[in-house]
XYZ file of C-alpha atoms in Angstrom:
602
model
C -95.428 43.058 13.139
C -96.133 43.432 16.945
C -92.797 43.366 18.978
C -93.499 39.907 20.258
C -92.420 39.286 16.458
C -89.642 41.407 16.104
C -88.025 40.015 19.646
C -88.574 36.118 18.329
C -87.022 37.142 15.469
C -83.547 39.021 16.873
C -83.538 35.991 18.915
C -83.525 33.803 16.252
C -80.757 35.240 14.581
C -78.815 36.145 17.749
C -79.288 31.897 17.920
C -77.942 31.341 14.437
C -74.711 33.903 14.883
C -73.922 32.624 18.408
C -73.871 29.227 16.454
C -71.835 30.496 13.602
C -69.405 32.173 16.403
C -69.007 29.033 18.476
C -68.073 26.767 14.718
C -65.713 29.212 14.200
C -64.075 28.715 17.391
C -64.006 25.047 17.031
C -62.193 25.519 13.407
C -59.850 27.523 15.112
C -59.630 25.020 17.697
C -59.395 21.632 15.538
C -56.651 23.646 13.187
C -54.739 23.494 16.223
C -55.264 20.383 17.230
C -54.484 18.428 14.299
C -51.790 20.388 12.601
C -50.167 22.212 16.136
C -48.064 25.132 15.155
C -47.557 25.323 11.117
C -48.221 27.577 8.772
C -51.358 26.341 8.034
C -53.298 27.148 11.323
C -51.723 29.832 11.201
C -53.935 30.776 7.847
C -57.138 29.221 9.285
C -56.842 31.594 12.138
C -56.304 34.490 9.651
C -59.461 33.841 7.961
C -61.579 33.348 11.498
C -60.414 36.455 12.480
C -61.258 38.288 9.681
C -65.092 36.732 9.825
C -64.983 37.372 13.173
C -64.224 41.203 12.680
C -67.204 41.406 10.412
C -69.513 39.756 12.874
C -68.496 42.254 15.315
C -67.921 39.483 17.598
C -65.270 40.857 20.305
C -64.926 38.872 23.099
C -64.109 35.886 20.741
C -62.274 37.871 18.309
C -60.183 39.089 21.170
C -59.159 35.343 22.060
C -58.497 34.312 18.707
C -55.779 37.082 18.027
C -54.478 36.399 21.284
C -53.660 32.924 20.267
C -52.779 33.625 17.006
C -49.892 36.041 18.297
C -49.117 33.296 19.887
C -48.664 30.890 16.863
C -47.013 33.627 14.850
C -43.883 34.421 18.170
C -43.525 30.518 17.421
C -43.008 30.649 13.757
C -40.761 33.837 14.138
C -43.027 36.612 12.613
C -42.712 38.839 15.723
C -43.876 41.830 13.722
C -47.301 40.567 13.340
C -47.644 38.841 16.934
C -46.665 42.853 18.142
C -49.806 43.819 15.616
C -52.185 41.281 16.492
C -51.689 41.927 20.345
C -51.969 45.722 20.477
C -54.986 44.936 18.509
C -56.120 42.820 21.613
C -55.496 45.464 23.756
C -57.515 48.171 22.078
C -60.635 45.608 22.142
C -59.994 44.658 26.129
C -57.252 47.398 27.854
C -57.101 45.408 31.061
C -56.220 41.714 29.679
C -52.930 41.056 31.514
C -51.537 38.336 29.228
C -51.811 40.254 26.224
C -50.195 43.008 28.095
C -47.054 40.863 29.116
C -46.908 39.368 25.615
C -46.578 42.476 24.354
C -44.451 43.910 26.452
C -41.508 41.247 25.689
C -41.809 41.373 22.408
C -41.309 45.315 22.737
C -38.161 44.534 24.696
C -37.217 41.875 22.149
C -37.236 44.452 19.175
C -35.181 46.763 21.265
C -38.190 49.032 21.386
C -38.155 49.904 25.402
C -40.204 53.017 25.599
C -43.045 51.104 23.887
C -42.019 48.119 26.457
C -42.369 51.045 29.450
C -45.991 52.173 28.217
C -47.461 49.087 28.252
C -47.680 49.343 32.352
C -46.945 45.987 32.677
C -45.966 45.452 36.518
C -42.517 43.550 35.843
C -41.869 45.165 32.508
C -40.134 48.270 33.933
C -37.459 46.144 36.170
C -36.185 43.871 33.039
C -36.243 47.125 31.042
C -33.966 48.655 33.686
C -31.580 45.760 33.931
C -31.170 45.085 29.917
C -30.041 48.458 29.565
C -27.645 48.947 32.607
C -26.273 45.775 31.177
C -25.970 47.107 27.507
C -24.574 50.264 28.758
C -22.003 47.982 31.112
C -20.898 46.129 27.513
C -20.350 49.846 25.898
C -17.743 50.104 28.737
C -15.935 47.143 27.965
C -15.983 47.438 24.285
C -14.201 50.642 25.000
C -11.075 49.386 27.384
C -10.553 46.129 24.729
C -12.200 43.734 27.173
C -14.035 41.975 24.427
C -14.313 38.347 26.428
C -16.018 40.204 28.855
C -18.325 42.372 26.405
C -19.364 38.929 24.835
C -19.981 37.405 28.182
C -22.315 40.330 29.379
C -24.461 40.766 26.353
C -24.826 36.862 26.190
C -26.245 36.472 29.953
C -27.880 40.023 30.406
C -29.035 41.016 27.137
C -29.572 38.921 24.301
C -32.100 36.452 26.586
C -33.819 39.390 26.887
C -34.046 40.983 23.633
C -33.320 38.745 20.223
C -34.434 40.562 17.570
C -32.387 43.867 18.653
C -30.047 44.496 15.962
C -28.499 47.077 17.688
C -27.344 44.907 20.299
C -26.331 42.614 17.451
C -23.555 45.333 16.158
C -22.672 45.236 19.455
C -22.384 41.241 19.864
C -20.403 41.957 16.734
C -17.673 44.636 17.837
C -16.714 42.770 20.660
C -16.829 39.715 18.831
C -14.199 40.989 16.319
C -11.777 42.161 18.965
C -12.101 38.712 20.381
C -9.291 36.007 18.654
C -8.806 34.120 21.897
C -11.965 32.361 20.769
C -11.555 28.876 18.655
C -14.649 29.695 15.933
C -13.379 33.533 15.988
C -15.105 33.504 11.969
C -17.664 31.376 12.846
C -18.981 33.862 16.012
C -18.642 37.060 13.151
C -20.600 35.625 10.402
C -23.141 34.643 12.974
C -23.369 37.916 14.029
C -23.602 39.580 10.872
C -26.499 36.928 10.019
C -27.855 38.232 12.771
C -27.979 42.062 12.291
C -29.533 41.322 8.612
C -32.499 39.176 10.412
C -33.047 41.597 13.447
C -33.227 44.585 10.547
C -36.858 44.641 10.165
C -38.499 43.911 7.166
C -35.819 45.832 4.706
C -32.725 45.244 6.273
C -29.306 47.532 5.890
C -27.906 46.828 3.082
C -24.427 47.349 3.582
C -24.342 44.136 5.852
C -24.561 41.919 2.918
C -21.444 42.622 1.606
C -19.912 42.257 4.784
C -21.260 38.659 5.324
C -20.138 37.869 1.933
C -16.795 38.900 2.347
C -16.819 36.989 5.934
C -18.075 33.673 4.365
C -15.518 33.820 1.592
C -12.162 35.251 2.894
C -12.753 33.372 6.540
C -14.229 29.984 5.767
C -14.176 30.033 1.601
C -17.681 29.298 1.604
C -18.220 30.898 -1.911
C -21.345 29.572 -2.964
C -22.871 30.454 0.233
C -21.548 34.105 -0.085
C -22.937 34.133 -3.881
C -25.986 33.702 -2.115
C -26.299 36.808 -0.272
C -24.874 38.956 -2.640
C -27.935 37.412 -4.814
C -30.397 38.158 -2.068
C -29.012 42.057 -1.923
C -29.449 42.683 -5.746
C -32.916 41.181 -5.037
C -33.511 43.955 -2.615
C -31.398 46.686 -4.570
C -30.565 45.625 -7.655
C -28.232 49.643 -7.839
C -26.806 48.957 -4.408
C -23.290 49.237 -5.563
C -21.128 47.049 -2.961
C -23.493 44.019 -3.551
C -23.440 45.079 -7.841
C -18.905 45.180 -7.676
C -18.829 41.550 -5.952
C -21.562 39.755 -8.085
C -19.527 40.860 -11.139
C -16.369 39.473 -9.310
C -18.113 36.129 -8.411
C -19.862 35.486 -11.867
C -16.363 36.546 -13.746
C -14.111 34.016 -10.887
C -17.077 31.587 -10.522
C -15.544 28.690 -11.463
C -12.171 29.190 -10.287
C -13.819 29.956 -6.768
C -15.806 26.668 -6.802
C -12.834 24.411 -7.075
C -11.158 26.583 -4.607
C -14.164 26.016 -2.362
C -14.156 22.286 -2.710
C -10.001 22.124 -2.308
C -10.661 24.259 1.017
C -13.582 21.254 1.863
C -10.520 18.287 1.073
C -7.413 20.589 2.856
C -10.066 20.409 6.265
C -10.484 16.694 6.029
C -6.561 16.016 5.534
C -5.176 18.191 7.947
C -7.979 18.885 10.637
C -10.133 16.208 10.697
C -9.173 13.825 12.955
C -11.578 10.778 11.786
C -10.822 8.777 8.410
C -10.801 10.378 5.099
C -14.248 10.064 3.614
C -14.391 7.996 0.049
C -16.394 10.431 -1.619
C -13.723 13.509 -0.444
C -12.818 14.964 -3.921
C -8.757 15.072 -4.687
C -8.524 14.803 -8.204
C -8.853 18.189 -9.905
C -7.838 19.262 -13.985
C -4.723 20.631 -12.752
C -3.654 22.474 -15.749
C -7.165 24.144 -16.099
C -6.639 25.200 -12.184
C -3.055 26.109 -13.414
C -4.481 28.173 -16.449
C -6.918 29.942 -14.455
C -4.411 31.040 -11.168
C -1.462 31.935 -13.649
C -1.903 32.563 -16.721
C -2.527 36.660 -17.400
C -5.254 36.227 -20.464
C -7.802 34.797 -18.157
C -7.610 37.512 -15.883
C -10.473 39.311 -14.716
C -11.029 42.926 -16.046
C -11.864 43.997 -12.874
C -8.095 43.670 -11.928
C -5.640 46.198 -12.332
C -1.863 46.638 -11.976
C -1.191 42.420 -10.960
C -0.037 39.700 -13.704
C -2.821 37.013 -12.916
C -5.300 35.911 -10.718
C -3.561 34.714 -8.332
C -2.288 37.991 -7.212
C -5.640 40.004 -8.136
C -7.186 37.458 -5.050
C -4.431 38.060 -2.865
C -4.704 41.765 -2.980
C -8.474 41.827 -2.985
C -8.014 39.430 0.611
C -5.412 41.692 2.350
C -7.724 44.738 1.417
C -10.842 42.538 3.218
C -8.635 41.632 6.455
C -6.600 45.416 6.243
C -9.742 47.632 6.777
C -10.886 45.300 10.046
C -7.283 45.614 11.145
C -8.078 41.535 12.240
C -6.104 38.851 12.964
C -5.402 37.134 9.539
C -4.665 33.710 10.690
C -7.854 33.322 11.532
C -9.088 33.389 7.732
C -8.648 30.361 5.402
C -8.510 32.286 1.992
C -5.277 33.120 1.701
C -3.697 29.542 3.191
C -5.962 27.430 0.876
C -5.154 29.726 -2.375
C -1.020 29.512 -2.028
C -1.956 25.646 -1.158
C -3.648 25.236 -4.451
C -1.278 27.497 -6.375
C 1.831 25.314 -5.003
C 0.495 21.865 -5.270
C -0.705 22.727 -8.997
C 2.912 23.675 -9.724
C 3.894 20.783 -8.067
C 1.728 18.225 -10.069
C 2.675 19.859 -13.277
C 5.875 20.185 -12.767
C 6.308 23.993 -12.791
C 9.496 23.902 -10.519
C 10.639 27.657 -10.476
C 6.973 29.147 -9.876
C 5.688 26.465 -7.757
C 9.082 26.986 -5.215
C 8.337 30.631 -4.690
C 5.001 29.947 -3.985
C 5.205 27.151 -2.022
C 7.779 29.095 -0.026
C 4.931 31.220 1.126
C 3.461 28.127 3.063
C 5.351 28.110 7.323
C 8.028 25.364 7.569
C 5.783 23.716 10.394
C 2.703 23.459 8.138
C 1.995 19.499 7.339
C 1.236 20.751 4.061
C 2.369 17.764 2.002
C 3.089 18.794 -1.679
C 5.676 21.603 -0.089
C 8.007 18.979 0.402
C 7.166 16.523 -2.500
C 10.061 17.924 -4.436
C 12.893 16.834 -1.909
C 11.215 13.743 -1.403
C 11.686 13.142 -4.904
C 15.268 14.387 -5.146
C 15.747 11.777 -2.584
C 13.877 9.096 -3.935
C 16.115 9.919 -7.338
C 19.380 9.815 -5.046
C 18.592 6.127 -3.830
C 17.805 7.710 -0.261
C 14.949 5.482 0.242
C 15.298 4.937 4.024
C 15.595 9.035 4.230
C 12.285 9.290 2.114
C 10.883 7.309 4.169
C 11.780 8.513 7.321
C 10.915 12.039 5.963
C 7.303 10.554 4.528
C 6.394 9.388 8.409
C 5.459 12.690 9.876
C 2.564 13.689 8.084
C -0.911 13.179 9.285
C -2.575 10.051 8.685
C -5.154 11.344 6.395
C -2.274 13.055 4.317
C -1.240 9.182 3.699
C -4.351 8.531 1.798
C -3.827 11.374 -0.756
C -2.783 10.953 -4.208
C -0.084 12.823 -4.254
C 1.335 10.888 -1.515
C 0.253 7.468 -2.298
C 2.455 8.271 -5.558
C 5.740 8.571 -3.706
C 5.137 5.832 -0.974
C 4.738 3.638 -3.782
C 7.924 4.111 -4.635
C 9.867 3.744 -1.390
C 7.247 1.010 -0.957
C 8.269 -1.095 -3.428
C 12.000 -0.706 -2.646
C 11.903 -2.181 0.521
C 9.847 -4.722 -0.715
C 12.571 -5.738 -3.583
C 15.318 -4.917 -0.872
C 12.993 -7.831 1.516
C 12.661 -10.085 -1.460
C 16.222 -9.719 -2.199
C 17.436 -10.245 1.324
C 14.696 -13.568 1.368
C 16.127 -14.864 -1.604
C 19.906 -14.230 -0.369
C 18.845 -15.926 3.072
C 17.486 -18.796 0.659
C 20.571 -19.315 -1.114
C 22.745 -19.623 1.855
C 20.587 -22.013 3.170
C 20.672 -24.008 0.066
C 24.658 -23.768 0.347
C 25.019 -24.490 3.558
C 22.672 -27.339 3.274
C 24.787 -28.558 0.340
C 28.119 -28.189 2.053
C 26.637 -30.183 4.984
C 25.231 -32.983 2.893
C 29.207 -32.950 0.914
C 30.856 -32.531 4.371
C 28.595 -35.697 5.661
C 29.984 -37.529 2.246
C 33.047 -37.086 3.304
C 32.665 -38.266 6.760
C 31.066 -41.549 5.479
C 34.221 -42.028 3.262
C 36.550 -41.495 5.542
C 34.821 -43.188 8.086
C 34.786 -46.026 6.269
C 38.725 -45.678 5.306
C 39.275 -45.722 8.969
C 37.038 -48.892 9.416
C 39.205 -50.187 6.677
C 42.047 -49.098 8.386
C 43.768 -47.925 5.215
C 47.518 -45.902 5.384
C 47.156 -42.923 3.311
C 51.086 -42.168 3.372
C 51.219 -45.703 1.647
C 47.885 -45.327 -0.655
C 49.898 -42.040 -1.868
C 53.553 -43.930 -1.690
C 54.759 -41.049 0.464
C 56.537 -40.842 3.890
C 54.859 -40.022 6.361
C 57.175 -36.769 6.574
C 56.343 -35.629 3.152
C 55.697 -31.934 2.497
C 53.036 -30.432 0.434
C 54.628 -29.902 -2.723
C 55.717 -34.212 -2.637
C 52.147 -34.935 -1.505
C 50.447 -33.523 -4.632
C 53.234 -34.525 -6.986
C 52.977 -38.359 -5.863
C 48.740 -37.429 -5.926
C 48.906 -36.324 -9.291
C 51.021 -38.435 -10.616
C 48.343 -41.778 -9.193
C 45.081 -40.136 -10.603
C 47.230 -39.692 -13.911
C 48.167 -43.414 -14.171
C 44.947 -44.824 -12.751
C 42.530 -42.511 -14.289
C 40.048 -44.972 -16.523
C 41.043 -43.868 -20.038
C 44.363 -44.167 -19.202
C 44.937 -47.399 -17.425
C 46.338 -50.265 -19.464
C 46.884 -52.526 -16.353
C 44.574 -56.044 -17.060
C 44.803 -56.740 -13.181
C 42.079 -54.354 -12.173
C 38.120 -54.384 -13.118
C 36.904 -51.021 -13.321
C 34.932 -51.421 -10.212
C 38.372 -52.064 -8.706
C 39.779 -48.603 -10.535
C 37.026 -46.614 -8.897
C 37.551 -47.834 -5.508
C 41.558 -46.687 -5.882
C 40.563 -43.638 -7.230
C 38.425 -42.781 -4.441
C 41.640 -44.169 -2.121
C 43.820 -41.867 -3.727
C 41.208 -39.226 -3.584
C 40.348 -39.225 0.336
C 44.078 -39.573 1.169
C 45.214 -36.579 -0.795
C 42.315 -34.825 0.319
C 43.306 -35.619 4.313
C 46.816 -35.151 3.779
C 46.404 -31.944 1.751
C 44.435 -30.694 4.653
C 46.553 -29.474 7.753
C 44.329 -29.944 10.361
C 42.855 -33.062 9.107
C 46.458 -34.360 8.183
C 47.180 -33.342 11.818
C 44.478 -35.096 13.051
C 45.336 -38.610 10.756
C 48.908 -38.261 12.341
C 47.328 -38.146 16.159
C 44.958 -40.570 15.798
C 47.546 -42.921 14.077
C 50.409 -42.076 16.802
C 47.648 -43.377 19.409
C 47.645 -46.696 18.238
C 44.945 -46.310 15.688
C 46.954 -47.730 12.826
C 46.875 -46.491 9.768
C 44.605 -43.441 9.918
C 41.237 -43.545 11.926
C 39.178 -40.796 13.799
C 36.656 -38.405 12.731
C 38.923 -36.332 10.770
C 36.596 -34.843 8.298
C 35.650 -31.762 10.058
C 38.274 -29.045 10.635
C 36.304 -26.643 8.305
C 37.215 -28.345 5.061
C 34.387 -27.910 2.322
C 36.895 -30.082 0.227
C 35.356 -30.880 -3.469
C 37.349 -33.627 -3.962
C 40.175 -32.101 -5.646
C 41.026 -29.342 -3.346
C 41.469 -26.882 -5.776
C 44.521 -28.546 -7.505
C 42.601 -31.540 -8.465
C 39.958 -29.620 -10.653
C 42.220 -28.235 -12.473
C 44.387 -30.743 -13.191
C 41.583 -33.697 -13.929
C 40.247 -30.248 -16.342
C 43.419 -30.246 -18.471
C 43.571 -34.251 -17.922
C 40.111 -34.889 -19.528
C 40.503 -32.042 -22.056
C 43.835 -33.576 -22.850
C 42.553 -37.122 -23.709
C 39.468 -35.817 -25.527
C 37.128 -36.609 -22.948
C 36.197 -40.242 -24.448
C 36.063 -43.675 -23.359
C 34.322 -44.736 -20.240
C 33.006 -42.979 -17.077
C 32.740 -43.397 -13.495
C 31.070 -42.144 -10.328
C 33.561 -41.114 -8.073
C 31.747 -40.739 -4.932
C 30.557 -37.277 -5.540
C 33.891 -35.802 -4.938
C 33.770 -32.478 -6.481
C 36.067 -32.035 -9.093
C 36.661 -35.725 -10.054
C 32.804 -35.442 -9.491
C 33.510 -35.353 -13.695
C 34.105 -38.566 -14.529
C 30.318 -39.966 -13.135
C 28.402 -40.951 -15.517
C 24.922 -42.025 -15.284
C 24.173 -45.480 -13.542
C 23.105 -47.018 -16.952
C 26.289 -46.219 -18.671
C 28.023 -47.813 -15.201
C 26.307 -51.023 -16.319
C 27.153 -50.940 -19.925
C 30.573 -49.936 -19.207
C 30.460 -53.198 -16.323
C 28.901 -55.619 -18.695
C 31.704 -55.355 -21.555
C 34.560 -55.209 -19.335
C 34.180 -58.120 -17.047
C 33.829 -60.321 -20.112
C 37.570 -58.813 -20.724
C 38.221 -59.355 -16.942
C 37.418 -63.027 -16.526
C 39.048 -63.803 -19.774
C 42.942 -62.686 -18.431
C 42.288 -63.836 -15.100
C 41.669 -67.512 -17.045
């Protein structure tokens, strides 16, 4: 073939490659497009750079990695980004965006020296500065000034270099000599999360433990600690710290849980400031939780030289906050265990073992059951307005628990009787007084109409107008007894006629029993009013007809005589109120003794 041939033919190819170059570049390109950063560009660039390697294709190739690096800084594999670029170097030396890339990932990682040899113009200065600043935090960590080791790392460092997990045990020092701050646990176990995902791609070990002890003794976040001591046995399943605490958790698991979820319920009763959510679990199997704090045959066999597991969890906490020589009200464990030890006593009524525990809980904590015992020695004493007083100064959210809701109940329900009580008291005296009025206005219609009449009660009674007591109710007595109607044997009256006396005789014994209203007849006859007059009816007197005297002697009088022959209405005056019958006997009674009537007076 002459070399006319051979050149048509390399050009030809050279044709077809630069075509199968440039499609690969728009894969690369419509991966990107349509999908942005993911995981899955991420693979089509993988496989265009590998066909791009085998085409010995470099000036594309060397784009391609550079943008892949790229993709993979924004999906947080920095390891392979630091691979990909160096490889971009060692294809094109010179290309200054690979070289600045590269150069802050190197200070990222904490790897400076390979940050230095890059020679990229501005890489030396930041180097400088990040490491007079981390040698400035040393300083501070030394003298105690943790606030202002946290503050230094966190505005010179760490937006410098991330992924530096030796500035991360730094972070982490300071950060545990620092309980002026509000999420003190929170900033730790952050940290510690921290060193493990800065570690490379086998991280230390020994910070697993750490983190798991962190997540349960500060926040009792158990199933999140299970979780890490799971991912360490992954890793090493012979690395002894992680081995002695998934034994622990698998033996306490579900003891742990419930103490997890109680913590969960305790934050939303006594810290949360919003309304207790529904859905908030508060009803536990109280004797099981009893069983498994207290009782010595389910305890662990891990635990040595303490009665139950109450105590083996106490001593296993103060060993976790002893060797960090930490402040331990920062950590929930503790708090939320004696909480859930006391209030189990409490709701099974374990008095003696539930009072020493509870008696571990601070006299200022809002903690509820502590004090449900003396509200219910008060409650038993009658002290309801005590109980309730006492009841008022717990959080609102403690108001909606059960174990509160069982008490108020009780003082509830008091105060309602005692309101119900006091309603139907208020009721009654109404009623009375009502009655009394309607009497008293009975009276003042009868006398009124005695004065109208202009009747002498002295004479109606055949007294003197001097008589004393004693004569009034003799001469009183001795009138109802002859005119009563199943006495009478006097043809001169009908028994219409007998009623009117009787209520004569009745309303002038009843004045002239009555000082003031006697007094009052006297004035209001000594003014010229003849015999009686004026409203006289007042004065206080409830009268029932009889005064007293009168019941009891028309009582004996009727019992006396049987209690037969006819009956009449006396007005509705109390006592004699006794002789009324009901208006159809009235009529008999009228209709067979007028006949009699009419007959004599013929």
């Amino acid at each position: 073939m002459k070399l006319s041939g051979y050149l048509v033919v390399l050009a030809a190819a050279g044709h077809v490659l630069a075509t199968l170059v440039e499609e690969l570049v728009n894969q690369a390109n419509r991966a990107f497009d349509s999908e942005g950063i993911s995981f899955n560009t991420l693979n089509v660039y993988d496989s265009i750079t590998r066909q791009l390697e085998g085409m010995g294709e470099v000036d594309q190739l060397v784009s391609i990695l550079f943008k892949k690096s790229l993709i993979e800084v924004n999906l947080g594999k920095h390891l392979q980004a630091i691979e990909d670029l160096e490889r971009c170097l060692q294809l094109d030396p010179h290309m200054a965006s690979a070289k600045s890339s590269l150069a802050k990932l190197y200070i990222d990682q904490g790897r400076f020296d390979d940050a230095l040899g890059v020679n990229d113009p501005s890489t030396t200065t930041t180097v400088s500065q990040v490491l007079r600043a981390t040698d400035e935090s040393r300083s501070l960590l030394a003298d105690h000034k943790y606030g202002e080791c946290l503050a230094v790392l966190n505005d010179q460092v760490l937006p410098f270099t991330t992924s530096n997990s030796e500035i991360w045990e730094l972070h982490y020092h300071c950060s545990l000599g620092n309980f002026d701050s509000e999420s003190y646990v929170s900033d730790i176990i952050q940290d510690v999360k921290e060193i493990i995902k800065s570690s490379g791609s086998i991280p230390s070990l020994k910070w697993y433990p750490v983190l798991s002890n962190y997540l349960l003794y500060g926040n009792v976040q158990y199933n999140v600690a299970m979780k890490y001591i799971k991912s360490c046995m992954r890793i090493d399943f012979e690395y002894a710290a992680c081995g002695k605490l998934s034994k622990l958790y698998s033996r306490l698991s579900l003891l742990l849980q419930l103490l997890e979820e109680y913590g969960i319920f305790q934050e939303y009763v006594y810290d949360f400031t919003g309304d207790l959510p529904l859905d908030v679990i508060q009803d536990y199997e109280w004797s099981k939780l009893y069983t498994l704090l207290f009782e010595p045959k389910h305890k662990v066999r891990l635990a040595r030289g303490v009665s139950n597991n109450f105590e083996f969890l106490i001593g296993e906490y103060e060993s976790f906050i002893n060797s960090l020589k930490t402040d331990p009200t920062k950590y929930n464990f503790r708090k939320y265990l004696v909480r859930l030890g006391c209030e189990a006593g409490i709701r099974l009524g374990k008095i003696k073992s539930s009072n020493n525990i509870c008696k571990e809980i601070p006299d200022d904590d809002k903690f509820f059951p502590k004090y449900a015992l003396e509200i219910d020695k008060l409650i038993k004493q009658g002290k309801y307005q005590e109980a309730k007083s006492r009841m008022g100064h717990f959080p609102n959210n403690v108001k909606h628990t059960n174990i509160f809701q069982e008490r108020w109940t009780q003082v509830e329900q008091f105060f309602q009787q005692q309101e119900q009580r006091k309603f139907q008291e208020q009721q009654r005296q109404q009623q009375q007084q009502q009655q009394q009025q309607q009497e008293r206005q009975q009276q003042q219609q009868q006398h009124q109409r005695a004065k109208q009449d202009g009747k002498d009660y002295y004479k109606i009674l055949g007294v003197p107008k001097d008589a004393d007591d004693a004569a009034i109710k003799k001469a009183y007595r001795a009138l109802t007894f002859k005119y009563h109607p199943d006495r009478y044997k006097g043809g001169d009256l009908t028994p219409e006629q007998i009623e009117e006396k009787m209520q004569d005789i009745n309303i002038a014994y009843e004045v002239l029993s009555d000082k003031q209203e006697r007094a009052a007849y006297d004035n209001e006859a000594s003014a010229g009013g003849g015999g009686g007059g004026g409203h006289f009816g007042g004065g206080g007197h409830s009268g029932g007809g009889f005064n007293g005297f009168g019941q009891d002697f028309m009582r004996q009088f009727m019992q006396n005589n049987g209690g037969g022959g006819p009956q009449f209405n006396f007005g509705g005056f109390g006592g004699f109120g006794g002789f009324g019958g009901q208006q159809q006997q009235q009529q008999q009674r009228r209709g067979g003794k007028k006949q009699a009537g009419n007959k004599k007076r013929h």
